[in-house]
């Protein structure tokens, strides 16, 4: 995306897109929404879409967040079309891309069909007054884990953690 607006002597031209992505990362973190990043080249090689689930290698995702960008690859566009058609849930941060493989394209299939609030997982909730706590939830063969970190090295944070029970 940045290459479409890049100017050799003006870093601000592509900085707007970078800033929006950084803001999205911060928002997901502040809201304690667990997320991963998927590279389009790897998605082309290892991606799949079936029954409302996006697969990437061995990982499976019920939700896809599409950051505001100008361009996406045709392989990503086709996989996201298939994902949406199979019941996949997408949340767009800002506008849909205007280009596919660098050419103007119809991306009207990319429409948010979930709200930002729906991205929050239901396994746990964390309440705190500051903005420096981040958390993530993992489940694996050794059980369920919640990791919480305080990004501040100056201020202690107090939080309330509610965890969904098994029964």
Coordinates of C-alpha atoms in Angstrom, one line a residue:
X1 CA 0.0 0.0 0.0
X2 CA 2.7 2.5 0.9
X3 CA 4.4 2.2 -2.4
X4 CA 1.3 3.7 -4.1
X5 CA 1.9 7.0 -2.3
X6 CA 5.6 6.8 -1.5
X7 CA 7.7 9.9 -2.4
X8 CA 11.4 9.6 -2.2
X9 CA 11.9 13.1 -0.6
X10 CA 8.7 13.1 1.5
X11 CA 8.3 10.3 4.1
X12 CA 5.0 11.9 5.3
X13 CA 3.3 10.7 2.1
X14 CA 3.3 7.0 3.3
X15 CA 3.4 7.9 7.0
X16 CA -0.4 8.3 7.1
X17 CA -1.0 4.7 6.2
X18 CA 1.7 3.6 8.7
X19 CA 0.2 5.8 11.5
X20 CA -3.3 4.2 10.9
X21 CA -1.8 0.7 11.2
X22 CA 0.0 1.6 14.4
X23 CA -3.2 3.2 15.8
X24 CA -5.1 0.0 15.0
X25 CA -2.4 -2.1 16.8
X26 CA -2.7 0.2 19.8
X27 CA -6.5 0.0 19.9
X28 CA -6.5 -3.8 19.7
X29 CA -3.9 -3.9 22.5
X30 CA -5.8 -1.4 24.7
X31 CA -9.0 -3.4 24.3
X32 CA -7.1 -6.6 25.0
X33 CA -8.1 -8.2 21.7
X34 CA -5.8 -11.0 20.9
X35 CA -4.5 -10.8 17.3
X36 CA -2.0 -12.1 14.9
X37 CA -0.5 -10.6 11.7
X38 CA -0.7 -12.5 8.5
X39 CA 1.6 -11.8 5.6
X40 CA -0.1 -11.9 2.2
X41 CA 2.6 -14.0 0.6
X42 CA 2.3 -16.6 3.3
X43 CA -1.5 -16.4 3.2
X44 CA -1.3 -17.2 -0.6
X45 CA 0.8 -20.3 0.2
X46 CA -0.8 -21.6 3.4
X47 CA -4.2 -19.9 3.6
X48 CA -7.6 -21.5 3.4
X49 CA -11.3 -20.5 4.0
X50 CA -14.1 -22.9 4.8
X51 CA -17.2 -22.9 7.0
X52 CA -16.6 -19.3 8.2
X53 CA -13.1 -20.0 9.3
X54 CA -9.9 -18.5 7.9
X55 CA -7.0 -21.0 8.1
X56 CA -3.4 -20.0 8.1
X57 CA -1.2 -23.0 8.4
X58 CA -2.3 -24.8 11.5
X59 CA -4.1 -21.7 13.0
X60 CA -7.8 -21.1 12.6
X61 CA -9.5 -17.7 12.9
X62 CA -13.2 -16.8 13.4
X63 CA -12.6 -13.1 12.8
X64 CA -10.4 -11.2 10.3
X65 CA -9.5 -7.6 10.9
X66 CA -8.6 -5.8 7.6
X67 CA -6.6 -2.6 8.3
X68 CA -7.1 0.4 6.2
X69 CA -4.8 0.0 3.1
X70 CA -4.8 1.1 -0.5
X71 CA -3.9 -2.2 -2.1
X72 CA -4.1 -6.0 -1.6
X73 CA -2.9 -8.9 -3.7
X74 CA -5.4 -10.8 -5.9
X75 CA -4.8 -14.0 -3.9
X76 CA -5.7 -12.3 -0.7
X77 CA -8.8 -10.8 -2.3
X78 CA -9.9 -14.2 -3.6
X79 CA -9.4 -15.9 -0.3
X80 CA -11.3 -13.2 1.6
X81 CA -14.2 -13.4 -1.0
X82 CA -14.3 -17.2 -0.3
X83 CA -14.1 -16.6 3.5
X84 CA -17.0 -14.1 3.5
X85 CA -19.0 -16.3 1.2
X86 CA -18.6 -19.2 3.6
X87 CA -19.9 -17.1 6.5
X88 CA -16.6 -15.5 7.6
X89 CA -16.7 -12.5 9.8
X90 CA -14.7 -9.4 8.9
X91 CA -14.1 -6.0 10.5
X92 CA -12.6 -3.2 8.4
X93 CA -10.7 -0.5 10.0
X94 CA -11.5 2.4 7.8
X95 CA -12.0 2.1 4.0
X96 CA -11.6 -1.0 1.9
X97 CA -8.6 -1.1 -0.4
X98 CA -9.1 0.7 -3.8
X99 CA -6.6 -1.5 -5.7
X100 CA -5.9 -5.1 -6.2
X101 CA -2.4 -5.9 -7.5
X102 CA -1.9 -2.2 -8.0
X103 CA -4.8 -1.7 -10.3
X104 CA -8.1 0.0 -9.5
X105 CA -10.6 -2.8 -8.5
X106 CA -14.0 -3.5 -7.0
X107 CA -13.6 -4.4 -3.4
X108 CA -17.2 -4.0 -2.5
X109 CA -17.2 -7.6 -1.1
X110 CA -15.1 -6.2 1.8
X111 CA -17.7 -4.9 4.2
X112 CA -17.6 -5.1 8.0
X113 CA -20.1 -7.8 9.1
X114 CA -19.2 -7.6 12.8
X115 CA -18.8 -4.7 15.2
X116 CA -15.5 -3.9 17.0
X117 CA -17.1 -5.1 20.2
X118 CA -17.8 -8.5 18.8
X119 CA -14.0 -9.0 18.3
X120 CA -13.6 -9.2 22.0
X121 CA -13.3 -12.8 23.2
X122 CA -15.6 -14.2 25.8
X123 CA -13.2 -16.4 27.8
X124 CA -12.3 -13.6 30.1
X125 CA -12.7 -9.9 30.8
X126 CA -10.3 -7.5 32.4
X127 CA -11.3 -4.1 33.9
X128 CA -8.8 -1.4 34.9
X129 CA -8.7 2.3 35.0
X130 CA -5.4 3.0 33.2
X131 CA -4.3 2.4 29.6
X132 CA -1.1 0.5 30.1
X133 CA -2.3 -3.1 30.7
X134 CA -2.3 -5.6 27.8
X135 CA -3.4 -9.2 27.9
X136 CA -3.8 -12.2 25.8
X137 CA -5.5 -15.6 26.2
X138 CA -4.1 -18.9 24.9
X139 CA -5.5 -22.4 25.1
X140 CA -3.3 -25.5 24.5
X141 CA -2.6 -29.0 25.5
X142 CA -1.5 -27.9 29.0
X143 CA -4.6 -25.8 29.7
X144 CA -5.8 -22.2 29.4
X145 CA -3.5 -19.3 30.0
X146 CA -4.1 -15.5 30.5
X147 CA -1.0 -13.3 30.2
X148 CA -1.3 -9.7 31.6
X149 CA 1.5 -7.2 31.3
X150 CA 1.8 -3.7 32.6
X151 CA 3.6 -1.6 29.9
X152 CA 4.4 1.2 32.4
X153 CA 7.6 1.0 34.4
X154 CA 6.4 3.9 36.6
X155 CA 2.8 3.2 37.6
X156 CA 1.3 0.1 39.2
X157 CA -2.1 -1.0 37.9
X158 CA -4.9 -2.7 39.7
X159 CA -7.3 -4.8 37.7
X160 CA -10.3 -7.1 38.0
X161 CA -10.1 -10.3 36.0
X162 CA -13.2 -12.4 35.3
X163 CA -12.6 -15.8 33.8
X164 CA -15.3 -18.0 32.2
X165 CA -15.8 -21.2 34.2
X166 CA -15.8 -24.6 32.5
X167 CA -19.3 -25.5 33.7

